[in-house]
JSON list of C-alpha atoms in Angstrom, two decimals:
[
{"chain": "A", "resi": 22, "resn": "GLN", "atom": "CA", "xyz": [51.39, 38.31, -69.27]},
{"chain": "A", "resi": 23, "resn": "VAL", "atom": "CA", "xyz": [50.86, 35.70, -66.60]},
{"chain": "A", "resi": 24, "resn": "GLN", "atom": "CA", "xyz": [48.08, 36.00, -64.05]},
{"chain": "A", "resi": 25, "resn": "LEU", "atom": "CA", "xyz": [48.62, 34.25, -60.72]},
{"chain": "A", "resi": 26, "resn": "VAL", "atom": "CA", "xyz": [46.09, 33.53, -57.97]},
{"chain": "A", "resi": 27, "resn": "GLU", "atom": "CA", "xyz": [47.11, 31.91, -54.69]},
{"chain": "A", "resi": 28, "resn": "SER", "atom": "CA", "xyz": [44.89, 29.89, -52.36]},
{"chain": "A", "resi": 29, "resn": "GLY", "atom": "CA", "xyz": [45.14, 27.43, -49.49]},
{"chain": "A", "resi": 30, "resn": "GLY", "atom": "CA", "xyz": [46.35, 29.63, -46.67]},
{"chain": "A", "resi": 31, "resn": "GLY", "atom": "CA", "xyz": [44.85, 29.56, -43.21]},
{"chain": "A", "resi": 32, "resn": "LEU", "atom": "CA", "xyz": [45.39, 29.18, -39.50]},
{"chain": "A", "resi": 33, "resn": "VAL", "atom": "CA", "xyz": [47.17, 26.05, -38.29]},
{"chain": "A", "resi": 34, "resn": "GLN", "atom": "CA", "xyz": [48.83, 24.91, -35.08]},
{"chain": "A", "resi": 35, "resn": "ALA", "atom": "CA", "xyz": [52.56, 24.44, -34.86]},
{"chain": "A", "resi": 36, "resn": "GLY", "atom": "CA", "xyz": [53.52, 21.04, -36.26]},
{"chain": "A", "resi": 37, "resn": "GLY", "atom": "CA", "xyz": [50.61, 21.04, -38.67]},
{"chain": "A", "resi": 38, "resn": "SER", "atom": "CA", "xyz": [50.49, 21.10, -42.45]},
{"chain": "A", "resi": 39, "resn": "LEU", "atom": "CA", "xyz": [49.06, 23.22, -45.24]},
{"chain": "A", "resi": 40, "resn": "ARG", "atom": "CA", "xyz": [49.17, 23.01, -49.02]},
{"chain": "A", "resi": 41, "resn": "LEU", "atom": "CA", "xyz": [49.22, 26.23, -50.97]},
{"chain": "A", "resi": 42, "resn": "SER", "atom": "CA", "xyz": [48.15, 26.41, -54.60]},
{"chain": "A", "resi": 43, "resn": "CYS", "atom": "CA", "xyz": [48.78, 29.00, -57.27]},
{"chain": "A", "resi": 44, "resn": "ALA", "atom": "CA", "xyz": [46.62, 28.93, -60.40]},
{"chain": "A", "resi": 45, "resn": "ALA", "atom": "CA", "xyz": [48.23, 30.45, -63.47]},
{"chain": "A", "resi": 46, "resn": "SER", "atom": "CA", "xyz": [46.66, 31.75, -66.66]},
{"chain": "A", "resi": 47, "resn": "GLY", "atom": "CA", "xyz": [47.97, 33.55, -69.69]},
{"chain": "A", "resi": 48, "resn": "ARG", "atom": "CA", "xyz": [51.14, 32.51, -71.44]},
{"chain": "A", "resi": 49, "resn": "THR", "atom": "CA", "xyz": [52.54, 28.97, -71.48]},
{"chain": "A", "resi": 50, "resn": "PHE", "atom": "CA", "xyz": [52.98, 28.00, -67.86]},
{"chain": "A", "resi": 51, "resn": "SER", "atom": "CA", "xyz": [55.81, 25.55, -68.49]},
{"chain": "A", "resi": 52, "resn": "ASN", "atom": "CA", "xyz": [57.96, 28.33, -69.95]},
{"chain": "A", "resi": 53, "resn": "TYR", "atom": "CA", "xyz": [58.36, 29.90, -66.53]},
{"chain": "A", "resi": 54, "resn": "VAL", "atom": "CA", "xyz": [60.40, 29.20, -63.46]},
{"chain": "A", "resi": 55, "resn": "MET", "atom": "CA", "xyz": [57.94, 29.44, -60.60]},
{"chain": "A", "resi": 56, "resn": "ALA", "atom": "CA", "xyz": [58.65, 30.35, -57.00]},
{"chain": "A", "resi": 57, "resn": "TRP", "atom": "CA", "xyz": [57.11, 31.02, -53.63]},
{"chain": "A", "resi": 58, "resn": "PHE", "atom": "CA", "xyz": [58.08, 34.03, -51.55]},
{"chain": "A", "resi": 59, "resn": "ARG", "atom": "CA", "xyz": [56.81, 35.13, -48.15]},
{"chain": "A", "resi": 60, "resn": "GLN", "atom": "CA", "xyz": [56.59, 38.36, -46.25]},
{"chain": "A", "resi": 61, "resn": "ALA", "atom": "CA", "xyz": [56.06, 38.65, -42.51]},
{"chain": "A", "resi": 62, "resn": "PRO", "atom": "CA", "xyz": [54.89, 41.93, -40.94]},
{"chain": "A", "resi": 63, "resn": "GLY", "atom": "CA", "xyz": [57.73, 44.45, -40.81]},
{"chain": "A", "resi": 64, "resn": "LYS", "atom": "CA", "xyz": [60.06, 42.26, -42.86]},
{"chain": "A", "resi": 65, "resn": "GLU", "atom": "CA", "xyz": [61.24, 42.13, -46.43]},
{"chain": "A", "resi": 66, "resn": "ARG", "atom": "CA", "xyz": [59.68, 39.72, -48.93]},
{"chain": "A", "resi": 67, "resn": "SER", "atom": "CA", "xyz": [61.99, 36.69, -49.04]},
{"chain": "A", "resi": 68, "resn": "PHE", "atom": "CA", "xyz": [62.50, 33.64, -51.22]},
{"chain": "A", "resi": 69, "resn": "VAL", "atom": "CA", "xyz": [61.09, 30.31, -50.06]},
{"chain": "A", "resi": 70, "resn": "ALA", "atom": "CA", "xyz": [61.32, 27.82, -52.94]},
{"chain": "A", "resi": 71, "resn": "ALA", "atom": "CA", "xyz": [61.58, 27.58, -56.73]},
{"chain": "A", "resi": 72, "resn": "VAL", "atom": "CA", "xyz": [60.87, 24.96, -59.36]},
{"chain": "A", "resi": 73, "resn": "SER", "atom": "CA", "xyz": [62.09, 24.80, -62.95]},
{"chain": "A", "resi": 74, "resn": "GLY", "atom": "CA", "xyz": [59.74, 24.93, -65.90]},
{"chain": "A", "resi": 75, "resn": "SER", "atom": "CA", "xyz": [59.74, 21.17, -66.35]},
{"chain": "A", "resi": 76, "resn": "GLY", "atom": "CA", "xyz": [59.49, 20.54, -62.63]},
{"chain": "A", "resi": 77, "resn": "SER", "atom": "CA", "xyz": [62.74, 18.57, -62.65]},
{"chain": "A", "resi": 78, "resn": "PHE", "atom": "CA", "xyz": [64.75, 20.97, -60.51]},
{"chain": "A", "resi": 79, "resn": "THR", "atom": "CA", "xyz": [63.89, 22.58, -57.20]},
{"chain": "A", "resi": 80, "resn": "ASP", "atom": "CA", "xyz": [65.61, 24.90, -54.77]},
{"chain": "A", "resi": 81, "resn": "TYR", "atom": "CA", "xyz": [64.77, 25.98, -51.22]},
{"chain": "A", "resi": 82, "resn": "THR", "atom": "CA", "xyz": [65.82, 28.48, -48.66]},
{"chain": "A", "resi": 83, "resn": "GLU", "atom": "CA", "xyz": [67.67, 26.76, -45.84]},
{"chain": "A", "resi": 84, "resn": "SER", "atom": "CA", "xyz": [65.01, 27.27, -43.17]},
{"chain": "A", "resi": 85, "resn": "VAL", "atom": "CA", "xyz": [62.37, 25.23, -45.02]},
{"chain": "A", "resi": 86, "resn": "LYS", "atom": "CA", "xyz": [64.49, 22.38, -46.38]},
{"chain": "A", "resi": 87, "resn": "GLY", "atom": "CA", "xyz": [63.06, 19.02, -45.36]},
{"chain": "A", "resi": 88, "resn": "ARG", "atom": "CA", "xyz": [59.72, 20.57, -44.38]},
{"chain": "A", "resi": 89, "resn": "PHE", "atom": "CA", "xyz": [58.38, 22.24, -47.55]},
{"chain": "A", "resi": 90, "resn": "THR", "atom": "CA", "xyz": [58.00, 20.74, -51.03]},
{"chain": "A", "resi": 91, "resn": "ILE", "atom": "CA", "xyz": [57.42, 22.79, -54.16]},
{"chain": "A", "resi": 92, "resn": "SER", "atom": "CA", "xyz": [55.86, 21.14, -57.22]},
{"chain": "A", "resi": 93, "resn": "ARG", "atom": "CA", "xyz": [53.91, 22.00, -60.32]},
{"chain": "A", "resi": 94, "resn": "ASP", "atom": "CA", "xyz": [51.30, 20.49, -62.62]},
{"chain": "A", "resi": 95, "resn": "ASN", "atom": "CA", "xyz": [51.93, 21.87, -66.10]},
{"chain": "A", "resi": 96, "resn": "ALA", "atom": "CA", "xyz": [48.86, 20.18, -67.52]},
{"chain": "A", "resi": 97, "resn": "GLU", "atom": "CA", "xyz": [46.65, 22.05, -65.05]},
{"chain": "A", "resi": 98, "resn": "ASN", "atom": "CA", "xyz": [48.77, 25.23, -64.78]},
{"chain": "A", "resi": 99, "resn": "ILE", "atom": "CA", "xyz": [49.04, 24.97, -61.01]},
{"chain": "A", "resi": 100, "resn": "LEU", "atom": "CA", "xyz": [51.96, 25.52, -58.66]},
{"chain": "A", "resi": 101, "resn": "TYR", "atom": "CA", "xyz": [51.94, 23.93, -55.20]},
{"chain": "A", "resi": 102, "resn": "LEU", "atom": "CA", "xyz": [53.73, 24.34, -51.91]},
{"chain": "A", "resi": 103, "resn": "GLN", "atom": "CA", "xyz": [53.30, 21.52, -49.42]},
{"chain": "A", "resi": 104, "resn": "MET", "atom": "CA", "xyz": [54.23, 22.78, -45.98]},
{"chain": "A", "resi": 105, "resn": "ASN", "atom": "CA", "xyz": [54.76, 20.29, -43.16]},
{"chain": "A", "resi": 106, "resn": "SER", "atom": "CA", "xyz": [56.00, 20.66, -39.57]},
{"chain": "A", "resi": 107, "resn": "LEU", "atom": "CA", "xyz": [54.96, 24.28, -39.61]},
{"chain": "A", "resi": 108, "resn": "LYS", "atom": "CA", "xyz": [56.49, 26.67, -37.07]},
{"chain": "A", "resi": 109, "resn": "PRO", "atom": "CA", "xyz": [55.25, 30.03, -35.78]},
{"chain": "A", "resi": 110, "resn": "GLU", "atom": "CA", "xyz": [58.11, 31.69, -37.67]},
{"chain": "A", "resi": 111, "resn": "ASP", "atom": "CA", "xyz": [56.55, 30.46, -40.93]},
{"chain": "A", "resi": 112, "resn": "THR", "atom": "CA", "xyz": [53.70, 32.92, -40.36]},
{"chain": "A", "resi": 113, "resn": "ALA", "atom": "CA", "xyz": [53.60, 35.27, -43.35]},
{"chain": "A", "resi": 114, "resn": "LEU", "atom": "CA", "xyz": [51.78, 36.31, -46.49]},
{"chain": "A", "resi": 115, "resn": "TYR", "atom": "CA", "xyz": [52.84, 33.81, -49.16]},
{"chain": "A", "resi": 116, "resn": "TYR", "atom": "CA", "xyz": [53.16, 34.88, -52.79]},
{"chain": "A", "resi": 117, "resn": "CYS", "atom": "CA", "xyz": [53.73, 32.91, -55.95]},
{"chain": "A", "resi": 118, "resn": "ALA", "atom": "CA", "xyz": [55.82, 34.50, -58.66]},
{"chain": "A", "resi": 119, "resn": "ALA", "atom": "CA", "xyz": [57.08, 33.77, -62.17]},
{"chain": "A", "resi": 120, "resn": "THR", "atom": "CA", "xyz": [60.32, 34.46, -64.00]},
{"chain": "A", "resi": 121, "resn": "ASN", "atom": "CA", "xyz": [62.13, 33.18, -67.06]},
{"chain": "A", "resi": 122, "resn": "ARG", "atom": "CA", "xyz": [65.50, 32.91, -65.30]},
{"chain": "A", "resi": 123, "resn": "TRP", "atom": "CA", "xyz": [66.62, 29.97, -63.18]},
{"chain": "A", "resi": 124, "resn": "GLY", "atom": "CA", "xyz": [68.87, 30.57, -60.21]},
{"chain": "A", "resi": 125, "resn": "PHE", "atom": "CA", "xyz": [68.08, 34.23, -59.53]},
{"chain": "A", "resi": 126, "resn": "TYR", "atom": "CA", "xyz": [65.95, 34.35, -56.39]},
{"chain": "A", "resi": 127, "resn": "THR", "atom": "CA", "xyz": [65.65, 37.97, -55.45]},
{"chain": "A", "resi": 128, "resn": "LYS", "atom": "CA", "xyz": [62.24, 39.52, -56.01]},
{"chain": "A", "resi": 129, "resn": "GLU", "atom": "CA", "xyz": [63.58, 41.95, -58.61]},
{"chain": "A", "resi": 130, "resn": "PHE", "atom": "CA", "xyz": [64.00, 39.07, -61.09]},
{"chain": "A", "resi": 131, "resn": "PHE", "atom": "CA", "xyz": [60.34, 38.07, -60.91]},
{"chain": "A", "resi": 132, "resn": "GLY", "atom": "CA", "xyz": [58.04, 39.98, -63.20]},
{"chain": "A", "resi": 133, "resn": "PHE", "atom": "CA", "xyz": [54.71, 38.38, -62.33]},
{"chain": "A", "resi": 134, "resn": "TRP", "atom": "CA", "xyz": [53.14, 38.10, -58.88]},
{"chain": "A", "resi": 135, "resn": "GLY", "atom": "CA", "xyz": [49.95, 36.97, -57.24]},
{"chain": "A", "resi": 136, "resn": "ARG", "atom": "CA", "xyz": [48.28, 38.87, -54.42]},
{"chain": "A", "resi": 137, "resn": "GLY", "atom": "CA", "xyz": [49.22, 36.42, -51.71]},
{"chain": "A", "resi": 138, "resn": "THR", "atom": "CA", "xyz": [47.59, 34.04, -49.27]},
{"chain": "A", "resi": 139, "resn": "GLN", "atom": "CA", "xyz": [47.97, 34.36, -45.51]},
{"chain": "A", "resi": 140, "resn": "VAL", "atom": "CA", "xyz": [49.50, 31.56, -43.45]},
{"chain": "A", "resi": 141, "resn": "THR", "atom": "CA", "xyz": [49.31, 31.85, -39.68]},
{"chain": "A", "resi": 142, "resn": "VAL", "atom": "CA", "xyz": [50.92, 29.28, -37.41]},
{"chain": "A", "resi": 143, "resn": "SER", "atom": "CA", "xyz": [49.95, 29.36, -33.76]},
{"chain": "A", "resi": 144, "resn": "SER", "atom": "CA", "xyz": [52.21, 28.10, -31.00]}
]
């Protein structure tokens, strides 16, 4: 089992920045591919970014490339998402999730989830 707790969400103006954190406990953190997903009201939960167990490889959905950076600290068991140049369309509940498979980014492949942290971007 892996327990995940997100933090760092909030209200920010368009063009601003936020850094989300996800604290993990349980099994060896570095064994897992970690990802961020988001879900806006009335929409499906969708993939945002992923990072490999070692942190060497990352992947992003097209709409956040160049603005968001995913990273991890395996010594502290923390996953991060640095979000810059935020847009109103980034408003959503952001979840961190864990899987043992790289390259599969639909939510069905992720067995462990946090409860989410709300990000609201005002125009």
